[in-house]
Structures are given as C-alpha cells and as structure tokens.
PDB file of C-alpha atoms in Angstrom:
ATOM      1  CA  MET A  33      22.383  10.208  23.932  1.00 57.00           C
ATOM      2  CA  THR A  34      22.847  10.239  20.120  1.00 69.00           C
ATOM      3  CA  ILE A  35      20.412   8.472  18.263  1.00 75.00           C
ATOM      4  CA  SER A  36      21.528   6.368  15.129  1.00 77.00           C
ATOM      5  CA  ASP A  37      19.948   7.284  11.557  1.00 77.00           C
ATOM      6  CA  ASN A  38      18.564   3.871  11.795  1.00 79.00           C
ATOM      7  CA  THR A  39      16.758   4.384  15.493  1.00 84.00           C
ATOM      8  CA  LEU A  40      15.661   7.549  14.117  1.00 85.00           C
ATOM      9  CA  GLY A  41      14.323   6.266  10.928  1.00 84.00           C
ATOM     10  CA  LEU A  42      12.808   3.050  12.973  1.00 86.00           C
ATOM     11  CA  ILE A  43      10.789   5.448  15.216  1.00 89.00           C
ATOM     12  CA  LEU A  44       9.532   7.354  12.205  1.00 89.00           C
ATOM     13  CA  ALA A  45       8.269   4.216  10.251  1.00 87.00           C
ATOM     14  CA  VAL A  46       6.405   3.052  13.513  1.00 88.00           C
ATOM     15  CA  SER A  47       4.588   6.140  13.688  1.00 90.00           C
ATOM     16  CA  SER A  48       4.050   6.247  10.163  1.00 89.00           C
ATOM     17  CA  SER A  49       2.151   3.059  10.326  1.00 87.00           C
ATOM     18  CA  LEU A  50      -0.166   3.966  13.406  1.00 89.00           C
ATOM     19  CA  PHE A  51      -1.193   6.939  10.863  1.00 91.00           C
ATOM     20  CA  ILE A  52      -1.581   5.219   7.976  1.00 87.00           C
ATOM     21  CA  GLY A  53      -3.415   2.125   9.427  1.00 85.00           C
ATOM     22  CA  THR A  54      -6.184   4.431  11.020  1.00 89.00           C
ATOM     23  CA  SER A  55      -6.439   6.304   7.547  1.00 87.00           C
ATOM     24  CA  PHE A  56      -7.495   3.379   6.031  1.00 81.00           C
ATOM     25  CA  ILE A  57     -10.539   2.850   8.053  1.00 85.00           C
ATOM     26  CA  LEU A  58     -11.628   6.702   7.922  1.00 85.00           C
ATOM     27  CA  LYS A  59     -11.560   6.797   4.244  1.00 83.00           C
ATOM     28  CA  LYS A  60     -13.356   3.624   3.933  1.00 81.00           C
ATOM     29  CA  LYS A  61     -15.943   5.075   6.177  1.00 81.00           C
ATOM     30  CA  GLY A  62     -16.124   8.431   4.114  1.00 80.00           C
ATOM     31  CA  LEU A  63     -16.340   6.507   0.917  1.00 79.00           C
ATOM     32  CA  GLN A  64     -19.249   4.198   2.606  1.00 78.00           C
ATOM     33  CA  ARG A  65     -21.094   7.598   3.389  1.00 77.00           C
ATOM     34  CA  ALA A  66     -20.330   9.152   0.029  1.00 76.00           C
ATOM     35  CA  ALA A  67     -21.568   5.964  -2.041  1.00 74.00           C
ATOM     36  CA  ALA A  68     -24.930   6.452   0.208  1.00 74.00           C
ATOM     37  CA  CYS A  69     -25.674  10.014  -1.537  1.00 73.00           C
ATOM     38  CA  GLY A  70     -23.908   9.735  -4.919  1.00 66.00           C
ATOM     39  CA  LEU A  71     -22.368   7.529  -7.491  1.00 64.00           C
ATOM     40  CA  ARG A  72     -19.269   5.253  -5.814  1.00 65.00           C
ATOM     41  CA  ALA A  73     -15.773   6.306  -6.183  1.00 60.00           C
ATOM     42  CA  GLY A  74     -15.440   2.664  -7.917  1.00 60.00           C
ATOM     43  CA  GLY A  75     -17.883   4.010 -10.521  1.00 61.00           C
ATOM     44  CA  GLY A  76     -15.894   6.885 -11.558  1.00 62.00           C
ATOM     45  CA  GLY A  77     -17.619   9.033  -8.632  1.00 65.00           C
ATOM     46  CA  TYR A  78     -16.102  11.784  -6.584  1.00 67.00           C
ATOM     47  CA  THR A  79     -18.571  12.503  -3.994  1.00 72.00           C
ATOM     48  CA  TYR A  80     -16.132  11.418  -1.414  1.00 71.00           C
ATOM     49  CA  LEU A  81     -14.493  14.984  -1.616  1.00 75.00           C
ATOM     50  CA  LEU A  82     -17.437  16.166   0.267  1.00 75.00           C
ATOM     51  CA  GLN A  83     -17.188  13.923   2.818  1.00 77.00           C
ATOM     52  CA  PRO A  84     -15.212  15.488   6.224  1.00 84.00           C
ATOM     53  CA  LEU A  85     -14.285  11.779   7.493  1.00 83.00           C
ATOM     54  CA  TRP A  86     -12.582  11.064   4.055  1.00 80.00           C
ATOM     55  CA  TRP A  87     -10.664  14.250   4.625  1.00 86.00           C
ATOM     56  CA  THR A  88     -10.041  13.379   8.102  1.00 88.00           C
ATOM     57  CA  GLY A  89      -8.937  10.090   6.726  1.00 86.00           C
ATOM     58  CA  MET A  90      -6.682  12.039   3.971  1.00 87.00           C
ATOM     59  CA  ILE A  91      -4.798  14.035   6.149  1.00 91.00           C
ATOM     60  CA  THR A  92      -3.951  11.423   8.820  1.00 91.00           C
ATOM     61  CA  MET A  93      -2.472   9.238   5.899  1.00 88.00           C
ATOM     62  CA  ILE A  94      -0.745  12.342   4.770  1.00 89.00           C
ATOM     63  CA  VAL A  95       0.953  12.657   8.403  1.00 92.00           C
ATOM     64  CA  GLY A  96       1.706   9.318   8.011  1.00 90.00           C
ATOM     65  CA  GLU A  97       3.298   9.366   4.696  1.00 81.00           C
ATOM     66  CA  ALA A  98       4.972  12.520   5.789  1.00 86.00           C
ATOM     67  CA  ALA A  99       6.765  10.543   8.630  1.00 89.00           C
ATOM     68  CA  ASN A 100       7.282   7.823   6.123  1.00 83.00           C
ATOM     69  CA  PHE A 101       8.875  10.581   3.898  1.00 82.00           C
ATOM     70  CA  VAL A 102      11.357  11.288   6.595  1.00 86.00           C
ATOM     71  CA  ALA A 103      11.622   7.970   7.689  1.00 87.00           C
ATOM     72  CA  TYR A 104      13.392   6.658   4.134  1.00 84.00           C
ATOM     73  CA  VAL A 105      16.142   9.210   4.596  1.00 83.00           C
ATOM     74  CA  TYR A 106      17.391   7.953   7.573  1.00 84.00           C
ATOM     75  CA  ALA A 107      17.085   4.411   6.991  1.00 83.00           C
ATOM     76  CA  PRO A 108      17.221   1.989   4.339  1.00 84.00           C
ATOM     77  CA  ALA A 109      14.199   0.782   2.441  1.00 80.00           C
ATOM     78  CA  VAL A 110      14.826  -3.062   3.551  1.00 82.00           C
ATOM     79  CA  LEU A 111      14.126  -1.488   6.882  1.00 83.00           C
ATOM     80  CA  VAL A 112      11.108   1.075   6.517  1.00 85.00           C
ATOM     81  CA  THR A 113       8.997  -0.790   4.241  1.00 80.00           C
ATOM     82  CA  PRO A 114       8.614  -3.772   6.162  1.00 82.00           C
ATOM     83  CA  LEU A 115       7.473  -1.905   9.363  1.00 82.00           C
ATOM     84  CA  GLY A 116       4.199  -0.981   6.967  1.00 78.00           C
ATOM     85  CA  ALA A 117       2.724  -4.423   8.262  1.00 76.00           C
ATOM     86  CA  LEU A 118       2.211  -2.389  11.484  1.00 81.00           C
ATOM     87  CA  SER A 119      -0.401  -0.650   9.616  1.00 80.00           C
ATOM     88  CA  ILE A 120      -2.458  -3.788   8.604  1.00 76.00           C
ATOM     89  CA  ILE A 121      -2.458  -5.319  12.355  1.00 80.00           C
ATOM     90  CA  ILE A 122      -4.073  -1.311  13.326  1.00 84.00           C
ATOM     91  CA  SER A 123      -6.511  -1.388  10.384  1.00 79.00           C
ATOM     92  CA  ALA A 124      -7.452  -4.768  11.211  1.00 78.00           C
ATOM     93  CA  PHE A 125      -8.086  -3.995  14.508  1.00 78.00           C
ATOM     94  CA  LEU A 126      -9.832  -0.761  13.645  1.00 82.00           C
ATOM     95  CA  ALA A 127     -11.946  -2.511  10.779  1.00 78.00           C
ATOM     96  CA  HIS A 128     -13.229  -5.519  13.524  1.00 74.00           C
ATOM     97  CA  PHE A 129     -14.882  -2.417  15.731  1.00 76.00           C
ATOM     98  CA  MET A 130     -15.452   0.425  13.234  1.00 77.00           C
ATOM     99  CA  LEU A 131     -16.489  -1.581  10.121  1.00 73.00           C
ATOM    100  CA  LYS A 132     -17.605  -4.860  11.891  1.00 70.00           C
ATOM    101  CA  GLU A 133     -15.566  -6.737   9.811  1.00 70.00           C
ATOM    102  CA  GLN A 134     -14.678  -9.538  11.925  1.00 67.00           C
ATOM    103  CA  LEU A 135     -11.007 -10.364  12.989  1.00 69.00           C
ATOM    104  CA  ARG A 136     -10.811 -14.190  13.607  1.00 73.00           C
ATOM    105  CA  ARG A 137      -8.539 -15.983  15.994  1.00 77.00           C
ATOM    106  CA  MET A 138      -6.026 -17.007  12.848  1.00 78.00           C
ATOM    107  CA  GLY A 139      -6.377 -13.377  12.215  1.00 76.00           C
ATOM    108  CA  VAL A 140      -4.874 -12.570  15.395  1.00 80.00           C
ATOM    109  CA  ILE A 141      -1.870 -15.161  14.668  1.00 84.00           C
ATOM    110  CA  GLY A 142      -1.358 -13.484  11.234  1.00 82.00           C
ATOM    111  CA  CYS A 143      -1.107 -10.200  13.229  1.00 82.00           C
ATOM    112  CA  VAL A 144       1.382 -11.998  15.557  1.00 86.00           C
ATOM    113  CA  CYS A 145       3.481 -13.383  12.747  1.00 87.00           C
ATOM    114  CA  CYS A 146       3.742  -9.643  11.069  1.00 84.00           C
ATOM    115  CA  ILE A 147       5.113  -8.522  14.504  1.00 85.00           C
ATOM    116  CA  VAL A 148       7.649 -11.172  14.710  1.00 89.00           C
ATOM    117  CA  GLY A 149       8.669 -10.749  11.231  1.00 87.00           C
ATOM    118  CA  SER A 150       8.965  -6.928  11.364  1.00 84.00           C
ATOM    119  CA  VAL A 151      11.188  -7.631  14.846  1.00 86.00           C
ATOM    120  CA  VAL A 152      13.547 -10.083  12.820  1.00 89.00           C
ATOM    121  CA  ILE A 153      13.831  -7.089  10.012  1.00 86.00           C
ATOM    122  CA  VAL A 154      14.700  -4.500  12.256  1.00 83.00           C
ATOM    123  CA  LEU A 155      17.376  -6.531  14.166  1.00 85.00           C
ATOM    124  CA  HIS A 156      19.118  -7.482  11.044  1.00 84.00           C
ATOM    125  CA  ALA A 157      18.705  -4.213   8.669  1.00 80.00           C
ATOM    126  CA  PRO A 158      21.841  -2.783   7.013  1.00 79.00           C
ATOM    127  CA  GLN A 159      22.819   0.514   8.080  1.00 73.00           C
ATOM    128  CA  GLU A 160      22.048   3.388   5.638  1.00 69.00           C
ATOM    129  CA  HIS A 161      24.569   5.473   3.777  1.00 72.00           C
ATOM    130  CA  THR A 162      23.387   8.731   2.750  1.00 70.00           C
ATOM    131  CA  PRO A 163      24.641   9.619  -0.960  1.00 75.00           C
ATOM    132  CA  SER A 164      27.253  12.706  -0.525  1.00 75.00           C
ATOM    133  CA  SER A 165      25.146  14.358  -3.448  1.00 78.00           C
ATOM    134  CA  LEU A 166      22.102  14.220  -5.800  1.00 82.00           C
ATOM    135  CA  GLN A 167      24.208  13.646  -8.696  1.00 85.00           C
ATOM    136  CA  GLU A 168      25.515  10.577  -7.069  1.00 87.00           C
ATOM    137  CA  VAL A 169      21.752   9.351  -6.664  1.00 88.00           C
ATOM    138  CA  TRP A 170      21.194  10.429 -10.418  1.00 90.00           C
ATOM    139  CA  ASN A 171      23.864   7.999 -11.490  1.00 91.00           C
ATOM    140  CA  LEU A 172      22.051   5.334  -9.039  1.00 89.00           C
ATOM    141  CA  ALA A 173      18.898   5.998 -11.120  1.00 91.00           C
ATOM    142  CA  THR A 174      20.484   5.803 -14.711  1.00 93.00           C
ATOM    143  CA  GLU A 175      22.204   2.627 -14.037  1.00 93.00           C
ATOM    144  CA  PRO A 176      20.871   0.341 -16.877  1.00 94.00           C
ATOM    145  CA  ALA A 177      19.681  -2.281 -13.969  1.00 93.00           C
ATOM    146  CA  PHE A 178      17.179   0.274 -12.554  1.00 93.00           C
ATOM    147  CA  LEU A 179      16.249   1.710 -16.177  1.00 94.00           C
ATOM    148  CA  ILE A 180      15.108  -1.550 -17.211  1.00 96.00           C
ATOM    149  CA  TYR A 181      12.490  -1.920 -13.834  1.00 95.00           C
ATOM    150  CA  ALA A 182      11.568   1.295 -13.940  1.00 94.00           C
ATOM    151  CA  ALA A 183      10.644   0.994 -17.826  1.00 95.00           C
ATOM    152  CA  ALA A 184       8.969  -2.809 -16.724  1.00 95.00           C
ATOM    153  CA  ALA A 185       6.814  -0.779 -14.171  1.00 94.00           C
ATOM    154  CA  VAL A 186       5.777   2.144 -16.468  1.00 94.00           C
ATOM    155  CA  SER A 187       4.468  -0.573 -19.183  1.00 95.00           C
ATOM    156  CA  ILE A 188       2.745  -2.734 -16.979  1.00 95.00           C
ATOM    157  CA  VAL A 189       0.857   0.034 -15.522  1.00 94.00           C
ATOM    158  CA  LEU A 190      -0.382   1.640 -19.040  1.00 94.00           C
ATOM    159  CA  VAL A 191      -1.492  -1.828 -19.803  1.00 94.00           C
ATOM    160  CA  LEU A 192      -3.457  -2.172 -16.648  1.00 93.00           C
ATOM    161  CA  ILE A 193      -5.138   0.787 -17.157  1.00 92.00           C
ATOM    162  CA  LEU A 194      -5.813   1.091 -20.790  1.00 92.00           C
ATOM    163  CA  HIS A 195      -6.313  -2.547 -21.329  1.00 89.00           C
ATOM    164  CA  PHE A 196      -7.599  -4.600 -18.150  1.00 90.00           C
ATOM    165  CA  GLU A 197      -8.741  -1.734 -15.913  1.00 87.00           C
ATOM    166  CA  SER A 198     -12.232  -1.436 -17.882  1.00 85.00           C
ATOM    167  CA  ARG A 199     -12.872  -4.919 -18.159  1.00 86.00           C
ATOM    168  CA  TYR A 200     -11.666  -6.627 -14.883  1.00 86.00           C
ATOM    169  CA  GLY A 201     -11.443  -3.452 -12.501  1.00 84.00           C
ATOM    170  CA  GLN A 202     -14.585  -4.013 -10.366  1.00 85.00           C
ATOM    171  CA  THR A 203     -13.929  -7.652  -9.949  1.00 86.00           C
ATOM    172  CA  ASN A 204     -10.233  -8.252  -9.805  1.00 88.00           C
ATOM    173  CA  ILE A 205      -8.596  -6.493  -6.866  1.00 86.00           C
ATOM    174  CA  LEU A 206      -4.893  -6.885  -8.318  1.00 89.00           C
ATOM    175  CA  ILE A 207      -5.708  -4.413 -10.919  1.00 92.00           C
ATOM    176  CA  TYR A 208      -5.949  -1.366  -8.771  1.00 92.00           C
ATOM    177  CA  LEU A 209      -3.612  -2.898  -6.496  1.00 91.00           C
ATOM    178  CA  GLY A 210      -1.094  -3.737  -8.999  1.00 93.00           C
ATOM    179  CA  ILE A 211      -1.067   0.076 -10.494  1.00 93.00           C
ATOM    180  CA  CYS A 212      -0.914   1.274  -7.025  1.00 93.00           C
ATOM    181  CA  SER A 213       2.344  -0.722  -6.138  1.00 92.00           C
ATOM    182  CA  LEU A 214       4.079  -0.471  -9.495  1.00 93.00           C
ATOM    183  CA  MET A 215       3.801   3.118  -8.821  1.00 94.00           C
ATOM    184  CA  GLY A 216       4.405   2.958  -5.085  1.00 91.00           C
ATOM    185  CA  SER A 217       7.664   1.582  -5.665  1.00 92.00           C
ATOM    186  CA  LEU A 218       8.757   4.514  -8.017  1.00 93.00           C
ATOM    187  CA  THR A 219       7.126   6.892  -5.639  1.00 91.00           C
ATOM    188  CA  VAL A 220       9.431   5.562  -3.029  1.00 89.00           C
ATOM    189  CA  VAL A 221      12.979   5.496  -4.599  1.00 91.00           C
ATOM    190  CA  SER A 222      11.861   8.958  -6.058  1.00 92.00           C
ATOM    191  CA  ILE A 223      10.741  10.418  -2.328  1.00 88.00           C
ATOM    192  CA  LYS A 224      14.222   9.138  -1.119  1.00 88.00           C
ATOM    193  CA  ALA A 225      16.131  11.006  -3.649  1.00 90.00           C
ATOM    194  CA  ILE A 226      13.883  14.338  -2.813  1.00 90.00           C
ATOM    195  CA  GLY A 227      14.584  13.735   1.065  1.00 87.00           C
ATOM    196  CA  ILE A 228      18.502  13.291   0.585  1.00 87.00           C
ATOM    197  CA  ALA A 229      18.507  16.341  -1.302  1.00 88.00           C
ATOM    198  CA  ILE A 230      16.444  18.495   1.613  1.00 87.00           C
ATOM    199  CA  LYS A 231      18.729  16.958   4.116  1.00 84.00           C
ATOM    200  CA  LEU A 232      21.955  17.732   2.269  1.00 85.00           C
ATOM    201  CA  THR A 233      20.163  21.181   1.737  1.00 86.00           C
ATOM    202  CA  LEU A 234      19.789  21.931   5.162  1.00 84.00           C
ATOM    203  CA  GLU A 235      22.993  20.756   5.729  1.00 81.00           C
ATOM    204  CA  GLY A 236      24.290  23.845   3.911  1.00 81.00           C
ATOM    205  CA  ILE A 237      25.060  21.977   0.378  1.00 80.00           C
ATOM    206  CA  SER A 238      22.034  23.045  -1.844  1.00 81.00           C
ATOM    207  CA  GLN A 239      20.869  20.665  -4.151  1.00 80.00           C
ATOM    208  CA  ILE A 240      18.008  23.038  -5.423  1.00 84.00           C
ATOM    209  CA  ALA A 241      19.788  24.011  -8.640  1.00 80.00           C
ATOM    210  CA  TYR A 242      20.177  20.482  -9.640  1.00 83.00           C
ATOM    211  CA  PRO A 243      17.538  19.755 -12.433  1.00 88.00           C
ATOM    212  CA  GLN A 244      17.584  16.077 -11.431  1.00 88.00           C
ATOM    213  CA  THR A 245      15.884  17.666  -7.913  1.00 88.00           C
ATOM    214  CA  TRP A 246      12.955  18.514  -9.844  1.00 90.00           C
ATOM    215  CA  PHE A 247      12.892  15.651 -12.010  1.00 93.00           C
ATOM    216  CA  PHE A 248      12.426  13.509  -9.183  1.00 92.00           C
ATOM    217  CA  VAL A 249       9.767  15.909  -7.630  1.00 92.00           C
ATOM    218  CA  THR A 250       8.043  15.565 -10.918  1.00 94.00           C
ATOM    219  CA  VAL A 251       7.984  11.709 -10.979  1.00 93.00           C
ATOM    220  CA  ALA A 252       6.899  11.727  -7.483  1.00 92.00           C
ATOM    221  CA  SER A 253       3.882  13.885  -8.022  1.00 93.00           C
ATOM    222  CA  VAL A 254       2.785  12.206 -10.481  1.00 94.00           C
ATOM    223  CA  CYS A 255       3.187   8.582  -8.533  1.00 93.00           C
ATOM    224  CA  VAL A 256       1.398   9.968  -6.016  1.00 90.00           C
ATOM    225  CA  VAL A 257      -1.722  11.290  -7.545  1.00 92.00           C
ATOM    226  CA  THR A 258      -1.969   7.962  -9.312  1.00 92.00           C
ATOM    227  CA  GLN A 259      -1.705   6.208  -6.340  1.00 89.00           C
ATOM    228  CA  LEU A 260      -4.021   7.946  -4.468  1.00 87.00           C
ATOM    229  CA  ASN A 261      -6.636   7.611  -7.397  1.00 89.00           C
ATOM    230  CA  TYR A 262      -6.664   3.943  -7.700  1.00 90.00           C
ATOM    231  CA  LEU A 263      -6.322   3.185  -4.057  1.00 88.00           C
ATOM    232  CA  ASN A 264      -9.664   4.910  -3.517  1.00 86.00           C
ATOM    233  CA  LYS A 265     -11.150   3.163  -6.450  1.00 88.00           C
ATOM    234  CA  ALA A 266      -9.942  -0.445  -4.463  1.00 88.00           C
ATOM    235  CA  LEU A 267     -11.112   0.659  -1.275  1.00 83.00           C
ATOM    236  CA  ASP A 268     -14.618   1.523  -2.670  1.00 81.00           C
ATOM    237  CA  THR A 269     -14.806  -1.783  -4.482  1.00 84.00           C
ATOM    238  CA  PHE A 270     -13.736  -4.517  -2.197  1.00 84.00           C
ATOM    239  CA  ASN A 271     -13.371  -4.657   1.212  1.00 78.00           C
ATOM    240  CA  ALA A 272     -10.745  -2.845   3.559  1.00 69.00           C
ATOM    241  CA  ALA A 273      -9.681  -5.907   5.052  1.00 66.00           C
ATOM    242  CA  ILE A 274      -8.719  -7.627   1.732  1.00 76.00           C
ATOM    243  CA  VAL A 275      -7.283  -4.086   0.191  1.00 81.00           C
ATOM    244  CA  SER A 276      -4.775  -3.317   3.295  1.00 71.00           C
ATOM    245  CA  PRO A 277      -2.730  -6.570   3.528  1.00 72.00           C
ATOM    246  CA  ILE A 278      -2.625  -7.571  -0.462  1.00 80.00           C
ATOM    247  CA  TYR A 279      -1.530  -3.828  -1.014  1.00 84.00           C
ATOM    248  CA  TYR A 280       1.009  -4.193   1.777  1.00 76.00           C
ATOM    249  CA  VAL A 281       2.499  -7.276   0.033  1.00 80.00           C
ATOM    250  CA  MET A 282       2.798  -6.365  -3.549  1.00 87.00           C
ATOM    251  CA  PHE A 283       3.877  -2.713  -2.495  1.00 87.00           C
ATOM    252  CA  THR A 284       6.465  -4.263  -0.016  1.00 83.00           C
ATOM    253  CA  THR A 285       7.882  -6.540  -2.009  1.00 87.00           C
ATOM    254  CA  LEU A 286       8.106  -4.290  -5.452  1.00 90.00           C
ATOM    255  CA  THR A 287       9.558  -1.297  -3.081  1.00 89.00           C
ATOM    256  CA  ILE A 288      12.158  -3.763  -1.837  1.00 87.00           C
ATOM    257  CA  VAL A 289      13.303  -5.128  -5.570  1.00 90.00           C
ATOM    258  CA  ALA A 290      13.351  -1.084  -6.711  1.00 91.00           C
ATOM    259  CA  SER A 291      15.198   0.138  -3.547  1.00 88.00           C
ATOM    260  CA  ILE A 292      17.871  -3.023  -3.674  1.00 88.00           C
ATOM    261  CA  ILE A 293      18.497  -2.148  -7.305  1.00 90.00           C
ATOM    262  CA  MET A 294      18.935   1.480  -7.569  1.00 90.00           C
ATOM    263  CA  TYR A 295      20.466   2.290  -3.670  1.00 85.00           C
ATOM    264  CA  LYS A 296      22.294  -1.307  -3.269  1.00 83.00           C
ATOM    265  CA  ASP A 297      20.756  -1.521  -0.013  1.00 78.00           C
ATOM    266  CA  TRP A 298      22.478  -4.883   0.675  1.00 79.00           C
ATOM    267  CA  SER A 299      25.988  -3.723  -0.415  1.00 76.00           C
ATOM    268  CA  GLY A 300      28.162  -4.935   1.915  1.00 73.00           C
ATOM    269  CA  GLN A 301      26.060  -7.204   4.097  1.00 77.00           C
ATOM    270  CA  ASN A 302      26.941 -10.648   4.740  1.00 83.00           C
ATOM    271  CA  ALA A 303      24.759 -13.853   3.838  1.00 86.00           C
ATOM    272  CA  SER A 304      23.631 -14.566   7.494  1.00 88.00           C
ATOM    273  CA  ASN A 305      21.848 -11.209   7.725  1.00 86.00           C
ATOM    274  CA  ILE A 306      20.483 -11.020   4.099  1.00 87.00           C
ATOM    275  CA  ALA A 307      18.931 -14.355   4.767  1.00 90.00           C
ATOM    276  CA  SER A 308      17.834 -13.292   8.215  1.00 89.00           C
ATOM    277  CA  GLU A 309      16.339 -10.367   6.646  1.00 88.00           C
ATOM    278  CA  ILE A 310      14.281 -12.473   3.653  1.00 89.00           C
ATOM    279  CA  CYS A 311      13.105 -15.037   6.410  1.00 91.00           C
ATOM    280  CA  GLY A 312      11.913 -11.707   8.799  1.00 89.00           C
ATOM    281  CA  PHE A 313       9.893 -10.585   5.387  1.00 87.00           C
ATOM    282  CA  ILE A 314       8.809 -13.817   4.274  1.00 89.00           C
ATOM    283  CA  THR A 315       7.169 -14.194   8.107  1.00 90.00           C
ATOM    284  CA  VAL A 316       5.528 -10.930   7.513  1.00 85.00           C
ATOM    285  CA  LEU A 317       4.301 -11.546   4.323  1.00 82.00           C
ATOM    286  CA  SER A 318       2.503 -14.958   5.707  1.00 85.00           C
ATOM    287  CA  GLY A 319       1.147 -13.030   8.448  1.00 84.00           C
ATOM    288  CA  THR A 320      -0.530 -10.994   5.817  1.00 76.00           C
ATOM    289  CA  ILE A 321      -1.650 -13.686   4.178  1.00 77.00           C
ATOM    290  CA  ILE A 322      -3.108 -15.330   7.316  1.00 80.00           C
ATOM    291  CA  LEU A 323      -4.893 -12.171   8.299  1.00 73.00           C
ATOM    292  CA  HIS A 324      -6.314 -12.088   4.705  1.00 66.00           C
ATOM    293  CA  ILE A 325      -7.611 -15.493   4.385  1.00 69.00           C
ATOM    294  CA  ASN A 326      -9.222 -15.155   7.793  1.00 63.00           C
ATOM    295  CA  ARG A 327     -10.869 -11.976   7.276  1.00 56.00           C
ATOM    296  CA  GLU A 328     -14.780 -12.023   6.961  1.00 49.00           C
ATOM    297  CA  GLN A 329     -15.601 -11.054   3.600  1.00 46.00           C
ATOM    298  CA  GLU A 330     -18.272  -8.715   2.225  1.00 42.00           C
ATOM    299  CA  PRO A 331     -22.089  -9.986   2.784  1.00 45.00           C
ATOM    300  CA  SER A 332     -23.624 -11.317  -0.632  1.00 42.00           C
ATOM    301  CA  MET A 333     -26.922 -11.504  -1.959  1.00 40.00           C
ATOM    302  CA  ALA A 334     -28.670 -14.778  -1.732  1.00 41.00           C
ATOM    303  CA  VAL A 335     -31.240 -15.378  -4.425  1.00 43.00           C
ATOM    304  CA  THR A 336     -34.530 -17.294  -3.464  1.00 43.00           C
ATOM    305  CA  TRP A 337     -36.051 -18.607  -6.753  1.00 45.00           C
ATOM    306  CA  TYR A 338     -39.817 -19.296  -7.134  1.00 44.00           C
ATOM    307  CA  ASN A 339     -39.855 -22.705  -5.754  1.00 47.00           C
ATOM    308  CA  GLY A 340     -37.696 -21.836  -2.773  1.00 47.00           C
ATOM    309  CA  GLU A 341     -35.053 -23.830  -3.762  1.00 48.00           C
ATOM    310  CA  SER A 342     -31.577 -23.306  -5.256  1.00 44.00           C
ATOM    311  CA  VAL A 343     -31.457 -23.599  -8.841  1.00 44.00           C
ATOM    312  CA  LYS A 344     -28.422 -23.958 -11.111  1.00 45.00           C
ATOM    313  CA  SER A 345     -29.875 -23.314 -14.400  1.00 43.00           C
ATOM    314  CA  ILE A 346     -30.119 -19.723 -15.894  1.00 42.00           C
ATOM    315  CA  ASP A 347     -33.181 -20.483 -17.901  1.00 43.00           C
ATOM    316  CA  ASP A 348     -35.208 -21.162 -14.489  1.00 45.00           C
ATOM    317  CA  MET A 349     -34.734 -17.372 -13.839  1.00 45.00           C
ATOM    318  CA  HIS A 350     -38.126 -17.104 -12.280  1.00 46.00           C
ATOM    319  CA  TYR A 351     -37.121 -16.146  -8.805  1.00 43.00           C
ATOM    320  CA  ILE A 352     -39.072 -13.749  -6.689  1.00 41.00           C
ATOM    321  CA  ILE A 353     -37.211 -12.816  -3.632  1.00 42.00           C
ATOM    322  CA  LEU A 354     -33.388 -11.206  -2.677  1.00 46.00           C
ATOM    323  CA  GLU A 355     -32.388 -11.657   0.336  1.00 47.00           C
ATOM    324  CA  ASP A 356     -29.495 -10.191   2.387  1.00 48.00           C
ATOM    325  CA  PRO A 357     -28.267 -13.127   4.561  1.00 47.00           C
ATOM    326  CA  GLU A 358     -27.719 -10.437   7.628  1.00 46.00           C
ATOM    327  CA  ASN A 359     -31.555  -9.622   7.736  1.00 47.00           C
ATOM    328  CA  GLN A 360     -32.551 -13.336   7.668  1.00 46.00           C
TER     329      GLN A 360
END
C-alpha cells in the first residue's frame, strides 16, 4: 500500500515531537547540574557542555529535528508545525515527574485541547506540492512579500540582541524566545528548501550546482546556531514549563506565517478548510495557554523582616532571615 506524502510527513512530525519533548527535559536537567558547579548558561557560562545529560538531550533534539526536517519535505508547514504541540504535552508530563514541576488538572485540559486542535489541523491540511527545482523555490523566496517578512524578522532580532537582551533578558522571557522564534521561522523555510534540493537530487535531478542550495544551507546554519544559543539561555533562566508553551506558540505562529507567504500553502484551498485549520490552530494555542497558566512556577525566596512581619518600605531593610518556602 502506497503511503501519501502527507501521511509520511505526519508520521515523521509525530515522531519528531516525541524526541523534542523529551530533549527539553534532559537539557534542563543537564543545565541544572551545570549550574551547580559553574557559571549558569543564563549568565553567559558554558559549563553545560561538560554535562553528559545535556548532550543526551542535545542528541535527542537533533534526532527529533532531523525527523522534523524530513517531514517538511513531504508535508506543508501548516500541517507539520502545529503538531509540535505534542512535544509540549510530552515535556509537561516528563517535567511533572523528573523536574517536580506540578501539572494541575487544568493543565491536563490544556493537553487535551492541543490534541484536539492537532487532529482538526491534520484532517483539513492541504496536500503538499513539491517544486520541480530549487530555482522555483528561489523565485518564491525572492518575491516582495517574503523579502519584506525576512527583512523585518532580521531587523527585530538584531534590535532584541543589541538593545533589549542586556537590559531585560533575565526578566522577560519574550526577549530570548522572540529571537528563537523569528530565527526559527527563517530556519524552517530554509530547511524545507534544502530538503527539496536533497529529494530532487536523490531522484536524479541534481541541485548541488545551484548557488541557491548553498545560500539556503548557510542561512539555515546561522539560524540554527542562534536558536540553540538563545533557547539554552531561556531554559536556564526560566521554568521549562513556561519556556515550552510560549516558545511553541511564538515559533508555530511565525513559521506558519512565513511558510504561507513563501510557499503559498493555502493556495487552492477553499474557505471552509482554511477556516477549519485556523480554528484547529486556535484550539492548540488555547491549550498551550491553559497549560502555561496552570503550571507551577519556580519557587521564590520569602523575606522575613526583623519584626517577623512583611514590610513594604525598602527603607526598613533590617531583615535577618531568608527562607525557602519549600523548607518551611
């Protein structure tokens, strides 16, 4: 029995989510161990590179990303990308058991919403149309609409890195994840182009001689390195339960927008299917938000002042005890 391109892409996307969801937790554990014996990644340290557990998570993520890479060749981004919601569910449950980050009842409802939304998207996803050459992909990438998107994305990333990171990176999760998501959207469209080139080459239509092939390879490499660097900072600075859903929402939204603009994923679809995909996507986003707001936050330190009461004025800073709520 012949498997359609969309079905193969679906299988690969689900497998990718399993690996990536697990990698978040393994890398978080590795970062925690590294922070205990050196400078944290969030503070610019790289001691996590000496942690076997971090590398295990890294390898797991590479396997997942490889499966995701191939999935984009066989299925459109509007099908593959939202299925990343499954990685959130996996990381949420693993974080509950491995990182002791409590998953509440509403969090379970959020997971269910992610699954329902993903099913709706799968049922109404458009069929993949593979360009006949990389030159055709290049023509799509150099259309004015996508050039405007790419220029805007790069400009925002530069502003976030050069101006906002040093000021707000340690307190505002959107700085790190904004950089990851914007670069991620460019990564996906570039990786899809590379995958198409590889597929055509294996079919006997060599794309190696095209300079566009190596341009997309270069863009994808720069974007991936940037993503990994800032994702590590986000994971080390903030709760994994917060990083995963917010990153998913931002990355998925921007990736779908970039793919629709460049690859014309919705071209030829009727209004009913497009509306169904949007509703499924909104359901998935709602699930991630529910999951996010109902997850346990990182424990904070409580201050006990000299008189044993909470003092609002900073002028009365004669406190003598710092207490961890978990040890009370």
